[in-house]
Structure formats: structure tokens, C-alpha cells
């Protein structure tokens, strides 16, 4: 709790005896109030001096007798409240009930003002580019800071500590640099981290660890996979087989370790226009990728399902290759993929042979935190090696808005499904625009 903050509070609420004079000295305050030279307050009466005792005067007056040898007499009025050790005493030679009521009222107002802001404070992080984040630091480990910023997202933001200029926590955390473990409020600046729980400072580098649960030290759970699960329901309008509207239901699970990321998702869509089906499809996706230490990573993925409106009983794209992290910072990333794939489609059209062709796999994936929203966009292109004009494209872009500290948010977006060589009974492009309610399960 800062000295200036307490000074301002006391100055604003303790005014029964007239204008308030300073200084207000909190420099000696320690973990307990009964530390020597800990705390005193003096008003605009004649100068009072406190040495060696915790002495709190809420008004000019003579010094308490037990402090007499340590202090000089001050003032001509004797109404005051004094703090000795961990208790308060009201002392007065001219006792008046109104004075008591004023003093007790001041103390109660002070206590409320001190306690109310506690729920409003939060950890702060300043990035090297000047960005200021206000939220909760969950942990620091392996050269990364994990922080939740409610105004950005309920999801954990993973920031390289090389992008962090400074930080402060508003509550006790556990801090270590691989040696001594300290518990207290933590801060970092000028490439050093410190805790109120000990005098030692720690280099602000990849060895730094910060965590909250005593049984969950990052070094002990470093390789544990952290899962995020989302369920959603959307209303959509479509143009493709016919103009229509419908709904879709989806589920996504994402598991992350420092080494890799696994993502699994499923989406079912049903849309009608009168008695005609505009969309009736299912996509089950599973992907695995390594987390790049530099620019290059590798991945494998599969997209399996059906598209009844286009008379595709079974579709499958299985691919793998290398990825390139084109750009990354504290607000997002931009990845490119280049790999080999196999595309298979089986049709419900009588006499139509199945499609089975080796293909390339090209893709771009963008995620960006905008403050008021999160932008996600992905596109995959699967061109056949036997006929480059026969390609399959899937695209989706969305803005995640109306995010709060709770589990609900809203996505608005657009998706496209395009075939370069549609069959005679198929349309080449199926477009959907949607409003999607998302619930974060974990």
C-alpha cells in the first residue's frame, strides 16, 4: 500500500480540527504496526515529535504520558486518538462526547476508504512498446508471462518476457529465480524482479518464475497441457445452394504445452429455404503443431465430414508440412503453412466416381487482439497436383466482441466454402454470415 495513497486518504477524511498539516510519515511502517518509528500523524498545531513509538494523533494536544520522555509537548487542546502497538486509545483532559463521535466517525470513514479499493486493484504490466495491461498475472515461467486481461479476453495471454518492460502485482505471489523462494507482492523494472517477501532481487530473464498456488510451481508443472474449451451456437444467413438461414453448433478444445499445441473442433450446420435444404454439413477438425522457438514449426491436420446439400457423403483432407511464424507480438500472431495433402470425396450422385487426389496444402492463420475485440482469420487452399484448377478452399473470419470477465462472448463473422471444379449438381461457392454466442467452459 503506497505512502502517497494513505497520505491522500488521511488528508481527505481527518479534518475535524481544522486544516491538516503535514508531513505524514509512513516510512517506518513494517509488516506490523508496532515497529519502532512506525507511524505518526500531526495536525496544524505546534510541532510534535515522535521518536521510537507508534504514535497517531488525530488533533493537536499534549503527548501521551508514556511517550513523554521521547517527545515534546504540543498544543493546548487534549482531544486526540493515539495508536500504541496494535491498539487505539482516546485521551482527553477536556472530555466532550461530540469530540468522541467525531473521532470515531473519522476512524470508520478511514477504514472504509482503505478497504473498498482492495477489490478494484489489479496487476499491471507495461510492455516494451508502451502498451499498458491491467489484469491478473497468472504465472511467469520458461521466458513467458501468462496474464489475463479482462478488457481484451478471458483467455490467457502468453507474452515473451523480452517484451515486458515492467510489472507490479497487487497481491502476494511466489517469486523465484531458481534459488531462494520469496512470497509477497512482486514487481520488476530495469531487468530486475523483487518481492516484498525478501530483500533479494532476481534477474528478469528466462530463469524467473512467478506463481500463485504453492502446489503449482511452474518448474514442476511446466509440461502439463493447459486446456481451453469453448462451445457455441450461431444464427446464420447463407447463399449457395439456395438463399436461406439456419443454425450451427460447435465445440472446440485447445491444449497447449511449451512444446506443442493440439486443437480439436466439431461443427454441425443446418439451414433451409422453404422446403429446400440450403446447408446440411458436418466438419470434424483435428490439428497438431509444434510451438516455434524461432520462425519454423511443423504441423499435421485432418478435416473430415460430409456436405449433404452438395451431395458429398464423405469428405476428407489429411495434410502435414512446415509452418512459418511470419509475425508475432504480445497482441497476436500470423502463421503460414506449406505442406502435402490428400483429398478424398465420395458422392451420393449415381454413377459419379469418388475423388481421390494428392494435393498441396497452403494456409494462412491470423489472430490479433484489438482491445475492444479479437480478430481471427484463417484460409486453407488444397489444389490437386493432377489438375491445379481443381482446388478446395475453406475460409473463416470473425470478430469476438462484447467480451466480459464472465464466460460469454459474441462473435460475428463470415465463412466461405469454394470448389474450383464443382460437379454439375453442385454450386462452387457456399457463403455464410453469422452471429455466434460463445461460452467458455474452461
Coordinates of C-alpha atoms in Angstrom, one line a residue:
X1 CA 0.0 0.0 0.0
X2 CA 1.7 3.2 -1.1
X3 CA 2.6 6.0 1.2
X4 CA 1.1 8.7 -1.0
X5 CA -2.2 6.8 -1.2
X6 CA -2.5 6.8 2.6
X7 CA -1.5 10.4 2.8
X8 CA -4.2 11.4 0.4
X9 CA -6.8 9.4 2.2
X10 CA -6.0 10.7 5.7
X11 CA -5.8 14.2 4.4
X12 CA -9.3 13.9 2.9
X13 CA -11.1 12.4 6.0
X14 CA -9.4 13.8 9.1
X15 CA -10.3 17.4 9.2
X16 CA -12.4 18.0 12.4
X17 CA -9.6 20.1 14.0
X18 CA -9.3 22.5 11.0
X19 CA -6.7 22.5 8.2
X20 CA -4.4 19.5 8.2
X21 CA -0.7 19.9 8.2
X22 CA 1.9 17.5 7.0
X23 CA 4.3 15.7 7.0
X24 CA 2.6 12.3 7.4
X25 CA 5.4 9.8 7.9
X26 CA 4.9 6.2 6.9
X27 CA 8.4 5.4 6.0
X28 CA 8.9 3.3 9.1
X29 CA 5.8 1.1 8.7
X30 CA 6.7 -2.6 8.5
X31 CA 4.7 -5.8 8.5
X32 CA 3.3 -4.9 11.9
X33 CA 2.3 -1.5 13.3
X34 CA 4.3 -1.9 16.5
X35 CA 7.7 -1.5 14.8
X36 CA 9.7 1.4 16.2
X37 CA 9.4 4.8 14.5
X38 CA 6.5 3.3 12.6
X39 CA 3.6 5.8 12.2
X40 CA 2.6 9.2 13.3
X41 CA 0.3 12.0 12.1
X42 CA 0.4 15.6 13.3
X43 CA -2.0 18.4 12.6
X44 CA -1.5 22.2 12.3
X45 CA -0.9 22.7 16.0
X46 CA 2.5 23.4 17.4
X47 CA 5.1 20.9 16.3
X48 CA 5.0 17.5 17.8
X49 CA 7.9 15.0 17.6
X50 CA 7.6 11.2 17.8
X51 CA 10.7 9.0 18.2
X52 CA 10.7 5.3 18.9
X53 CA 6.9 4.8 19.3
X54 CA 3.9 4.3 17.0
X55 CA 2.1 7.5 17.8
X56 CA -1.0 8.6 16.0
X57 CA -2.6 12.0 16.9
X58 CA -5.9 13.0 15.3
X59 CA -5.7 16.5 16.6
X60 CA -3.3 18.9 18.4
X61 CA -2.7 18.0 22.0
X62 CA -0.3 17.0 24.7
X63 CA 1.7 13.9 24.1
X64 CA 0.7 10.7 25.8
X65 CA 2.4 10.3 29.2
X66 CA 4.2 7.1 28.2
X67 CA 5.8 8.9 25.3
X68 CA 6.7 12.0 27.4
X69 CA 10.4 11.3 27.6
X70 CA 10.6 10.7 23.9
X71 CA 8.5 13.7 22.7
X72 CA 7.9 17.4 23.3
X73 CA 4.6 18.8 24.5
X74 CA 2.5 20.3 21.8
X75 CA -0.7 22.3 21.6
X76 CA -3.3 23.4 24.2
X77 CA -6.1 21.0 23.3
X78 CA -6.0 17.5 24.5
X79 CA -8.6 15.7 22.4
X80 CA -6.9 13.1 20.3
X81 CA -6.7 9.4 19.5
X82 CA -3.4 7.6 19.7
X83 CA -2.1 4.3 18.4
X84 CA 0.3 2.4 20.6
X85 CA 1.4 -1.0 19.5
X86 CA -1.7 -2.5 17.8
X87 CA -4.4 -0.7 19.7
X88 CA -6.1 2.7 19.7
X89 CA -6.6 4.9 22.8
X90 CA -8.7 8.1 23.1
X91 CA -7.2 10.6 25.5
X92 CA -8.7 13.9 26.6
X93 CA -8.4 16.3 29.5
X94 CA -11.5 18.2 28.4
X95 CA -13.8 15.3 27.6
X96 CA -16.7 16.1 25.3
X97 CA -19.0 13.4 23.8
X98 CA -19.1 15.3 20.5
X99 CA -15.4 15.0 20.1
X100 CA -15.6 11.2 20.6
X101 CA -18.3 11.0 18.0
X102 CA -16.2 13.0 15.5
X103 CA -13.1 10.9 16.1
X104 CA -14.8 7.5 15.8
X105 CA -16.6 8.7 12.7
X106 CA -13.2 9.7 11.2
X107 CA -11.7 6.3 12.0
X108 CA -14.7 4.4 10.5
X109 CA -14.5 6.5 7.3
X110 CA -10.8 5.9 7.1
X111 CA -11.3 2.1 7.5
X112 CA -13.9 2.0 4.7
X113 CA -11.8 4.0 2.4
X114 CA -8.8 1.7 3.0
X115 CA -10.8 -1.5 2.4
X116 CA -13.0 -0.5 -0.5
X117 CA -10.3 -0.1 -3.1
X118 CA -8.8 -3.5 -2.4
X119 CA -11.2 -5.3 -4.8
X120 CA -10.6 -2.7 -7.5
X121 CA -6.8 -3.0 -7.7
X122 CA -5.2 -5.4 -10.2
X123 CA -1.8 -6.4 -11.5
X124 CA -0.3 -4.1 -14.1
X125 CA 2.1 -4.9 -16.9
X126 CA 3.9 -2.4 -19.2
X127 CA 5.3 -3.7 -22.5
X128 CA 8.4 -2.5 -24.2
X129 CA 6.3 -0.9 -27.0
X130 CA 4.5 1.2 -24.3
X131 CA 1.3 -1.0 -24.1
X132 CA -0.2 -0.9 -20.6
X133 CA -2.1 -4.1 -19.5
X134 CA -4.4 -4.2 -16.4
X135 CA -5.4 -7.7 -15.3
X136 CA -4.0 -10.7 -13.4
X137 CA -0.6 -12.2 -13.8
X138 CA -1.2 -16.0 -13.6
X139 CA 2.4 -17.1 -13.8
X140 CA 5.9 -16.5 -15.3
X141 CA 7.9 -19.5 -16.5
X142 CA 10.1 -20.5 -19.3
X143 CA 10.7 -17.0 -20.5
X144 CA 6.9 -16.2 -20.9
X145 CA 4.4 -14.3 -18.8
X146 CA 0.8 -15.6 -18.7
X147 CA -1.7 -12.9 -17.9
X148 CA -5.5 -12.5 -18.1
X149 CA -6.6 -9.0 -19.3
X150 CA -10.4 -8.9 -19.0
X151 CA -10.8 -6.0 -21.3
X152 CA -9.1 -8.0 -24.1
X153 CA -10.2 -11.6 -23.4
X154 CA -11.0 -14.1 -20.8
X155 CA -8.3 -16.3 -22.3
X156 CA -4.7 -16.3 -21.0
X157 CA -2.4 -14.1 -23.0
X158 CA 1.1 -15.6 -23.3
X159 CA 3.8 -12.8 -23.6
X160 CA 7.5 -13.3 -24.0
X161 CA 9.2 -11.6 -21.1
X162 CA 11.6 -9.9 -23.5
X163 CA 8.5 -7.9 -24.5
X164 CA 7.8 -6.9 -20.9
X165 CA 9.3 -3.6 -19.6
X166 CA 7.9 -3.8 -16.0
X167 CA 5.1 -5.2 -13.9
X168 CA 3.5 -5.0 -10.4
X169 CA 1.2 -7.3 -8.6
X170 CA -1.4 -6.1 -6.1
X171 CA -1.5 -9.3 -4.0
X172 CA 1.0 -11.8 -2.7
X173 CA 2.6 -14.2 -5.2
X174 CA 5.5 -16.6 -5.1
X175 CA 8.7 -15.5 -6.8
X176 CA 11.9 -17.3 -7.5
X177 CA 15.0 -17.2 -9.8
X178 CA 15.8 -20.9 -9.3
X179 CA 17.2 -20.4 -5.8
X180 CA 15.5 -18.5 -2.9
X181 CA 11.7 -18.6 -2.9
X182 CA 10.0 -15.3 -1.8
X183 CA 6.3 -14.7 -1.1
X184 CA 4.9 -11.2 -1.3
X185 CA 3.8 -8.5 -3.7
X186 CA 6.1 -8.6 -6.7
X187 CA 7.4 -6.1 -9.2
X188 CA 10.0 -5.8 -11.9
X189 CA 11.8 -2.9 -13.6
X190 CA 15.2 -2.3 -15.2
X191 CA 15.7 -6.1 -15.8
X192 CA 15.4 -7.0 -12.1
X193 CA 12.4 -8.5 -10.2
X194 CA 11.8 -8.1 -6.5
X195 CA 9.3 -9.1 -3.8
X196 CA 8.1 -7.6 -0.6
X197 CA 8.8 -11.0 0.9
X198 CA 12.6 -10.7 0.9
X199 CA 15.5 -8.3 0.1
X200 CA 16.9 -10.3 -2.8
X201 CA 16.4 -9.1 -6.3
X202 CA 16.2 -11.6 -9.2
X203 CA 17.3 -11.2 -12.9
X204 CA 14.3 -10.6 -15.1
X205 CA 15.2 -13.4 -17.6
X206 CA 14.2 -16.9 -18.6
X207 CA 15.1 -18.3 -15.1
X208 CA 12.4 -16.1 -13.4
X209 CA 9.4 -18.0 -12.0
X210 CA 6.2 -16.4 -10.6
X211 CA 3.2 -18.4 -9.5
X212 CA 0.2 -18.2 -7.1
X213 CA -0.6 -21.7 -5.9
X214 CA 2.1 -23.1 -3.6
X215 CA 1.5 -26.6 -5.0
X216 CA 1.7 -25.4 -8.7
X217 CA 5.3 -24.3 -9.2
X218 CA 5.8 -23.7 -12.9
X219 CA 9.0 -25.8 -12.9
X220 CA 7.0 -28.8 -11.5
X221 CA 4.1 -28.5 -14.0
X222 CA 5.9 -27.0 -16.9
X223 CA 5.0 -29.8 -19.3
X224 CA 1.4 -30.1 -18.2
X225 CA -1.1 -29.4 -21.0
X226 CA -3.4 -26.5 -20.4
X227 CA -6.8 -26.9 -21.9
X228 CA -9.3 -24.3 -23.1
X229 CA -12.8 -25.4 -24.2
X230 CA -15.4 -23.4 -26.0
X231 CA -19.0 -24.2 -27.0
X232 CA -21.1 -22.1 -29.3
X233 CA -24.4 -21.6 -31.1
X234 CA -25.0 -19.3 -34.0
X235 CA -27.7 -18.0 -36.3
X236 CA -26.5 -17.6 -39.9
X237 CA -27.7 -16.5 -43.3
X238 CA -26.4 -18.4 -46.3
X239 CA -26.1 -18.1 -50.1
X240 CA -25.0 -21.2 -52.0
X241 CA -27.3 -24.0 -53.0
X242 CA -30.2 -21.6 -52.1
X243 CA -30.6 -18.4 -50.1
X244 CA -31.6 -19.3 -46.6
X245 CA -31.0 -19.1 -42.9
X246 CA -30.1 -21.6 -40.3
X247 CA -28.2 -22.5 -37.2
X248 CA -24.9 -24.2 -36.4
X249 CA -23.5 -25.7 -33.2
X250 CA -19.8 -26.0 -32.5
X251 CA -17.3 -27.2 -29.9
X252 CA -13.5 -26.5 -29.7
X253 CA -10.8 -27.8 -27.3
X254 CA -7.3 -26.4 -27.3
X255 CA -4.4 -27.9 -25.3
X256 CA -1.1 -26.1 -25.0
X257 CA 2.3 -27.0 -23.6
X258 CA 5.6 -25.1 -24.1
X259 CA 6.4 -27.6 -26.9
X260 CA 3.2 -28.0 -28.9
X261 CA -0.5 -27.2 -29.4
X262 CA -3.4 -29.6 -30.1
X263 CA -6.7 -28.3 -31.4
X264 CA -9.8 -30.3 -31.9
X265 CA -13.2 -29.0 -33.1
X266 CA -16.5 -30.1 -34.5
X267 CA -19.2 -28.0 -36.2
X268 CA -22.7 -29.1 -37.5
X269 CA -24.7 -26.8 -39.7
X270 CA -28.4 -27.0 -40.8
X271 CA -30.1 -24.3 -43.0
X272 CA -33.3 -24.3 -45.0
X273 CA -35.0 -22.1 -47.5
X274 CA -38.7 -23.1 -47.6
X275 CA -38.7 -26.8 -48.2
X276 CA -35.2 -26.9 -49.8
X277 CA -32.0 -27.6 -47.8
X278 CA -29.5 -24.8 -48.1
X279 CA -26.9 -26.4 -45.8
X280 CA -26.5 -29.7 -44.1
X281 CA -22.9 -30.4 -43.3
X282 CA -20.5 -31.6 -40.6
X283 CA -16.8 -30.9 -40.2
X284 CA -14.6 -32.5 -37.6
X285 CA -11.1 -31.0 -37.4
X286 CA -8.0 -32.1 -35.5
X287 CA -4.6 -30.4 -35.7
X288 CA -1.2 -30.7 -34.1
X289 CA 1.6 -28.2 -34.3
X290 CA 4.9 -27.6 -32.6
X291 CA 5.4 -24.2 -30.9
X292 CA 8.3 -22.5 -32.8
X293 CA 11.4 -21.4 -30.9
X294 CA 12.2 -19.2 -33.9
X295 CA 10.3 -19.0 -37.1
X296 CA 9.8 -22.6 -38.4
X297 CA 7.4 -25.2 -36.9
X298 CA 5.7 -28.3 -38.3
X299 CA 2.1 -29.4 -38.3
X300 CA -0.4 -32.2 -39.2
X301 CA -4.1 -31.7 -39.6
X302 CA -7.3 -33.5 -40.8
X303 CA -10.7 -32.2 -41.8
X304 CA -13.4 -34.9 -42.1
X305 CA -17.1 -34.8 -42.6
X306 CA -19.9 -34.5 -45.1
X307 CA -21.9 -31.9 -47.1
X308 CA -25.3 -33.3 -47.9
X309 CA -26.5 -30.1 -49.7
X310 CA -23.7 -30.6 -52.2
X311 CA -24.4 -34.4 -52.3
X312 CA -21.0 -35.2 -50.7
X313 CA -21.4 -38.2 -48.4
X314 CA -17.9 -38.2 -47.2
X315 CA -15.1 -35.6 -47.5
X316 CA -11.6 -35.8 -46.0
X317 CA -8.5 -33.7 -46.2
X318 CA -5.4 -35.0 -44.5
X319 CA -2.3 -32.8 -44.6
X320 CA 1.1 -32.2 -43.0
X321 CA 4.1 -29.9 -43.5
X322 CA 6.0 -27.0 -42.2
X323 CA 4.8 -23.7 -40.8
X324 CA 6.3 -20.2 -40.7
X325 CA 5.6 -17.7 -38.0
X326 CA 5.6 -14.6 -40.1
X327 CA 4.9 -12.2 -37.2
X328 CA 4.3 -12.4 -33.5
X329 CA 4.0 -10.0 -30.6
X330 CA 2.0 -9.6 -27.3
X331 CA -1.2 -9.0 -29.3
X332 CA -1.2 -11.9 -31.7
X333 CA 0.5 -13.9 -34.4
X334 CA 0.4 -14.5 -38.2
X335 CA 1.3 -18.0 -39.4
X336 CA 1.7 -19.5 -42.9
X337 CA 1.5 -23.3 -43.7
X338 CA 3.0 -25.2 -46.7
X339 CA 2.6 -28.9 -46.9
X340 CA 1.4 -32.0 -48.7
X341 CA -2.2 -33.3 -48.5
X342 CA -4.6 -36.0 -49.8
X343 CA -8.1 -35.0 -50.7
X344 CA -11.0 -37.6 -50.8
X345 CA -14.7 -37.1 -51.6
X346 CA -17.4 -39.7 -52.1
X347 CA -20.7 -38.5 -53.7
X348 CA -24.3 -39.6 -53.5
X349 CA -24.8 -38.8 -57.2
X350 CA -25.5 -42.1 -59.0
X351 CA -22.6 -43.0 -61.3
X352 CA -20.3 -40.3 -60.1
X353 CA -16.9 -41.7 -59.2
X354 CA -15.2 -40.7 -56.0
X355 CA -12.4 -38.1 -56.0
X356 CA -9.0 -39.2 -54.6
X357 CA -6.1 -36.9 -55.4
X358 CA -2.7 -35.9 -53.9
X359 CA -2.6 -32.2 -53.3
X360 CA -0.7 -29.3 -51.8
X361 CA -1.8 -27.7 -48.6
X362 CA -1.5 -23.9 -48.3
X363 CA -2.7 -21.8 -45.4
X364 CA -2.7 -18.5 -43.5
X365 CA -3.8 -18.1 -39.9
X366 CA -4.1 -14.7 -38.2
X367 CA -5.0 -13.9 -34.6
X368 CA -5.0 -10.3 -33.3
X369 CA -6.1 -8.7 -30.1
X370 CA -7.6 -5.3 -30.9
X371 CA -8.5 -4.2 -27.3
X372 CA -12.2 -3.9 -28.0
X373 CA -12.3 -7.2 -30.0
X374 CA -10.3 -10.1 -31.1
X375 CA -9.8 -10.8 -34.8
X376 CA -9.4 -14.4 -36.1
X377 CA -9.0 -15.3 -39.7
X378 CA -7.9 -18.5 -41.5
X379 CA -7.8 -19.7 -45.0
X380 CA -6.7 -23.1 -46.4
X381 CA -6.2 -23.9 -50.1
X382 CA -5.9 -27.5 -51.3
X383 CA -5.0 -27.6 -55.0
X384 CA -4.8 -31.0 -56.7
X385 CA -1.4 -32.0 -58.2
X386 CA -3.2 -33.8 -61.1
X387 CA -5.3 -30.7 -62.0
X388 CA -4.3 -27.4 -60.4
X389 CA -7.7 -25.9 -61.3
X390 CA -9.4 -28.5 -59.1
X391 CA -8.9 -26.9 -55.7
X392 CA -10.8 -26.7 -52.4
X393 CA -10.8 -23.5 -50.3
X394 CA -12.2 -23.0 -46.8
X395 CA -12.1 -19.6 -45.2
X396 CA -13.5 -18.0 -42.0
X397 CA -13.0 -14.5 -40.5
X398 CA -14.6 -13.3 -37.2
X399 CA -14.6 -10.6 -34.6
X400 CA -15.0 -11.6 -31.0
X401 CA -16.8 -8.7 -29.3
X402 CA -18.8 -8.0 -26.2
X403 CA -16.3 -9.8 -24.0
X404 CA -16.6 -9.6 -20.3
X405 CA -15.0 -11.3 -17.3
X406 CA -17.7 -14.0 -17.5
X407 CA -17.7 -16.9 -19.9
X408 CA -20.0 -15.5 -22.6
X409 CA -18.9 -13.5 -25.7
X410 CA -20.3 -12.8 -29.1
X411 CA -18.6 -13.5 -32.5
X412 CA -19.7 -12.0 -35.8
X413 CA -18.2 -13.3 -39.0
X414 CA -18.2 -14.7 -42.5
X415 CA -17.2 -18.1 -43.9
X416 CA -16.7 -19.4 -47.4
X417 CA -16.5 -22.9 -48.9
X418 CA -15.3 -22.9 -52.5
X419 CA -14.7 -25.7 -55.1
X420 CA -12.7 -25.0 -58.2
X421 CA -14.3 -27.9 -60.2
X422 CA -17.8 -28.3 -58.9
X423 CA -19.9 -31.2 -60.2
X424 CA -22.9 -30.4 -62.4
X425 CA -25.2 -30.7 -59.5
X426 CA -23.0 -28.6 -57.2
X427 CA -22.5 -24.9 -56.6
X428 CA -19.0 -23.6 -56.5
X429 CA -19.3 -21.2 -53.6
X430 CA -21.2 -21.5 -50.3
X431 CA -21.1 -18.4 -48.2
X432 CA -22.4 -17.9 -44.6
X433 CA -22.5 -14.8 -42.4
X434 CA -23.2 -15.5 -38.7
X435 CA -23.7 -14.1 -35.2
X436 CA -22.3 -16.7 -32.8
X437 CA -22.7 -16.9 -29.0
X438 CA -19.6 -18.4 -27.4
X439 CA -19.4 -20.0 -23.9
X440 CA -16.0 -20.6 -22.4
X441 CA -16.2 -23.9 -20.5
X442 CA -12.7 -23.6 -19.1

